Amino acid sequence: MKNIDLHKEYSNFLENDNEPASDSVKLSYEEMRAGFESYLCAVEEHMWINGFKYAMKLMEGKGNDRI
């Protein structure tokens, strides 16, 4: 059996035989990206609100010496 350089063949494939992704793959990627962006925004908002509530508790209950 002949030895094949897989790295060379992979490069050849990418340069010559690789077809662009289908529209359904591109659409799915955009939907996934938008969903992840929405998730990150929700996490950021959640953390900001909880941090603000925590700071307000410190200000109300313990006086200003802790902040």
Short mmCIF file of N, CA and C in Angstrom, two decimals:
data_model
loop_
_atom_site.label_atom_id
_atom_site.label_comp_id
_atom_site.label_asym_id
_atom_site.label_seq_id
_atom_site.Cartn_x
_atom_site.Cartn_y
_atom_site.Cartn_z
N MET A 1 0.84 -1.18 0.00
CA MET A 1 0.00 0.00 0.00
C MET A 1 0.89 1.24 0.00
N LYS A 2 0.52 2.21 -0.77
CA LYS A 2 1.28 3.44 -0.94
C LYS A 2 1.06 4.39 0.26
N ASN A 3 2.15 4.99 0.75
CA ASN A 3 2.03 5.99 1.81
C ASN A 3 1.50 7.30 1.23
N ILE A 4 0.57 7.89 1.93
CA ILE A 4 -0.03 9.14 1.49
C ILE A 4 0.24 10.20 2.55
N ASP A 5 0.71 11.36 2.11
CA ASP A 5 0.92 12.49 3.01
C ASP A 5 -0.45 13.17 3.22
N LEU A 6 -1.07 12.89 4.36
CA LEU A 6 -2.42 13.39 4.61
C LEU A 6 -2.46 14.91 4.71
N HIS A 7 -1.41 15.53 5.24
CA HIS A 7 -1.38 16.99 5.32
C HIS A 7 -1.38 17.61 3.91
N LYS A 8 -0.61 17.02 3.02
CA LYS A 8 -0.55 17.50 1.64
C LYS A 8 -1.90 17.29 0.95
N GLU A 9 -2.49 16.13 1.15
CA GLU A 9 -3.78 15.84 0.53
C GLU A 9 -4.88 16.75 1.07
N TYR A 10 -4.82 17.05 2.36
CA TYR A 10 -5.81 17.95 2.96
C TYR A 10 -5.66 19.35 2.36
N SER A 11 -4.44 19.84 2.23
CA SER A 11 -4.19 21.14 1.60
C SER A 11 -4.71 21.15 0.18
N ASN A 12 -4.44 20.09 -0.55
CA ASN A 12 -4.91 19.97 -1.92
C ASN A 12 -6.44 20.00 -1.97
N PHE A 13 -7.07 19.29 -1.06
CA PHE A 13 -8.53 19.29 -0.98
C PHE A 13 -9.07 20.69 -0.74
N LEU A 14 -8.49 21.42 0.24
CA LEU A 14 -8.96 22.77 0.54
C LEU A 14 -8.80 23.71 -0.64
N GLU A 15 -7.71 23.55 -1.36
CA GLU A 15 -7.44 24.46 -2.49
C GLU A 15 -8.25 24.12 -3.73
N ASN A 16 -8.55 22.85 -3.95
CA ASN A 16 -9.12 22.45 -5.24
C ASN A 16 -10.51 21.84 -5.19
N ASP A 17 -10.87 21.15 -4.14
CA ASP A 17 -12.12 20.39 -4.14
C ASP A 17 -13.15 20.85 -3.14
N ASN A 18 -12.81 21.78 -2.32
CA ASN A 18 -13.71 22.21 -1.26
C ASN A 18 -14.79 23.13 -1.83
N GLU A 19 -16.05 22.78 -1.60
CA GLU A 19 -17.16 23.60 -2.06
C GLU A 19 -17.62 24.51 -0.92
N PRO A 20 -18.15 25.68 -1.25
CA PRO A 20 -18.67 26.56 -0.19
C PRO A 20 -19.82 25.88 0.56
N ALA A 21 -20.01 26.32 1.77
CA ALA A 21 -21.11 25.77 2.57
C ALA A 21 -22.45 26.09 1.92
N SER A 22 -23.40 25.22 2.13
CA SER A 22 -24.73 25.44 1.57
C SER A 22 -25.42 26.59 2.31
N ASP A 23 -26.49 27.09 1.72
CA ASP A 23 -27.25 28.18 2.34
C ASP A 23 -27.81 27.76 3.69
N SER A 24 -28.22 26.50 3.83
CA SER A 24 -28.77 26.05 5.11
C SER A 24 -27.70 26.06 6.20
N VAL A 25 -26.46 25.73 5.85
CA VAL A 25 -25.37 25.77 6.82
C VAL A 25 -25.10 27.22 7.22
N LYS A 26 -25.06 28.12 6.24
CA LYS A 26 -24.82 29.54 6.53
C LYS A 26 -25.94 30.11 7.40
N LEU A 27 -27.18 29.79 7.10
CA LEU A 27 -28.31 30.27 7.88
C LEU A 27 -28.25 29.74 9.30
N SER A 28 -27.96 28.46 9.44
CA SER A 28 -27.86 27.86 10.77
C SER A 28 -26.76 28.51 11.59
N TYR A 29 -25.65 28.82 10.95
CA TYR A 29 -24.56 29.50 11.64
C TYR A 29 -25.01 30.88 12.14
N GLU A 30 -25.67 31.63 11.29
CA GLU A 30 -26.14 32.97 11.68
C GLU A 30 -27.14 32.89 12.82
N GLU A 31 -28.03 31.90 12.79
CA GLU A 31 -29.00 31.72 13.87
C GLU A 31 -28.29 31.35 15.18
N MET A 32 -27.30 30.48 15.09
CA MET A 32 -26.54 30.09 16.28
C MET A 32 -25.79 31.29 16.85
N ARG A 33 -25.17 32.06 15.97
CA ARG A 33 -24.42 33.25 16.39
C ARG A 33 -25.34 34.26 17.08
N ALA A 34 -26.52 34.49 16.51
CA ALA A 34 -27.49 35.42 17.09
C ALA A 34 -27.97 34.90 18.45
N GLY A 35 -28.21 33.60 18.55
CA GLY A 35 -28.62 33.02 19.82
C GLY A 35 -27.56 33.15 20.88
N PHE A 36 -26.30 32.95 20.51
CA PHE A 36 -25.22 33.07 21.48
C PHE A 36 -25.06 34.52 21.92
N GLU A 37 -25.20 35.45 21.01
CA GLU A 37 -25.14 36.87 21.34
C GLU A 37 -26.24 37.23 22.33
N SER A 38 -27.44 36.72 22.09
CA SER A 38 -28.56 36.95 22.99
C SER A 38 -28.27 36.37 24.38
N TYR A 39 -27.71 35.18 24.41
CA TYR A 39 -27.33 34.54 25.67
C TYR A 39 -26.31 35.39 26.44
N LEU A 40 -25.28 35.88 25.75
CA LEU A 40 -24.26 36.69 26.41
C LEU A 40 -24.85 37.98 26.97
N CYS A 41 -25.74 38.60 26.22
CA CYS A 41 -26.38 39.82 26.70
C CYS A 41 -27.23 39.55 27.94
N ALA A 42 -27.94 38.44 27.94
CA ALA A 42 -28.77 38.08 29.10
C ALA A 42 -27.91 37.81 30.33
N VAL A 43 -26.79 37.13 30.16
CA VAL A 43 -25.88 36.86 31.28
C VAL A 43 -25.31 38.17 31.81
N GLU A 44 -24.89 39.04 30.91
CA GLU A 44 -24.33 40.33 31.32
C GLU A 44 -25.36 41.15 32.10
N GLU A 45 -26.59 41.19 31.62
CA GLU A 45 -27.65 41.92 32.32
C GLU A 45 -27.91 41.33 33.69
N HIS A 46 -28.00 40.02 33.76
CA HIS A 46 -28.23 39.32 35.03
C HIS A 46 -27.13 39.65 36.04
N MET A 47 -25.90 39.59 35.62
CA MET A 47 -24.78 39.86 36.52
C MET A 47 -24.77 41.33 36.96
N TRP A 48 -25.07 42.23 36.06
CA TRP A 48 -25.08 43.65 36.40
C TRP A 48 -26.16 43.93 37.45
N ILE A 49 -27.37 43.39 37.22
CA ILE A 49 -28.47 43.61 38.17
C ILE A 49 -28.13 43.02 39.53
N ASN A 50 -27.60 41.81 39.56
CA ASN A 50 -27.24 41.20 40.85
C ASN A 50 -26.13 41.98 41.54
N GLY A 51 -25.16 42.46 40.80
CA GLY A 51 -24.10 43.27 41.39
C GLY A 51 -24.65 44.56 41.97
N PHE A 52 -25.58 45.18 41.25
CA PHE A 52 -26.19 46.42 41.73
C PHE A 52 -26.99 46.16 43.00
N LYS A 53 -27.78 45.08 43.01
CA LYS A 53 -28.56 44.74 44.21
C LYS A 53 -27.63 44.49 45.39
N TYR A 54 -26.54 43.81 45.16
CA TYR A 54 -25.57 43.52 46.22
C TYR A 54 -24.98 44.82 46.76
N ALA A 55 -24.62 45.72 45.89
CA ALA A 55 -24.06 47.01 46.32
C ALA A 55 -25.09 47.80 47.12
N MET A 56 -26.35 47.76 46.70
CA MET A 56 -27.39 48.48 47.43
C MET A 56 -27.59 47.88 48.82
N LYS A 57 -27.53 46.54 48.94
CA LYS A 57 -27.63 45.90 50.25
C LYS A 57 -26.51 46.36 51.17
N LEU A 58 -25.31 46.43 50.63
CA LEU A 58 -24.18 46.89 51.43
C LEU A 58 -24.38 48.32 51.90
N MET A 59 -24.89 49.16 51.04
CA MET A 59 -25.11 50.56 51.38
C MET A 59 -26.22 50.70 52.43
N GLU A 60 -27.26 49.89 52.33
CA GLU A 60 -28.40 50.00 53.26
C GLU A 60 -28.11 49.41 54.63
N GLY A 61 -27.50 48.24 54.66
CA GLY A 61 -27.39 47.51 55.90
C GLY A 61 -26.12 47.73 56.70
N LYS A 62 -25.07 48.07 56.09
CA LYS A 62 -23.79 48.09 56.78
C LYS A 62 -23.16 49.47 56.85
N GLY A 63 -23.78 50.45 56.29
CA GLY A 63 -23.17 51.76 56.28
C GLY A 63 -22.22 51.91 55.11
N ASN A 64 -21.67 53.06 54.96
CA ASN A 64 -20.81 53.36 53.81
C ASN A 64 -19.38 52.92 54.00
N ASP A 65 -19.01 52.41 55.16
CA ASP A 65 -17.61 52.06 55.40
C ASP A 65 -17.15 50.81 54.66
N ARG A 66 -18.08 50.00 54.14
CA ARG A 66 -17.70 48.78 53.43
C ARG A 66 -17.49 49.01 51.94
N ILE A 67 -17.92 50.13 51.42
CA ILE A 67 -17.77 50.37 49.98
C ILE A 67 -16.77 51.47 49.76
#
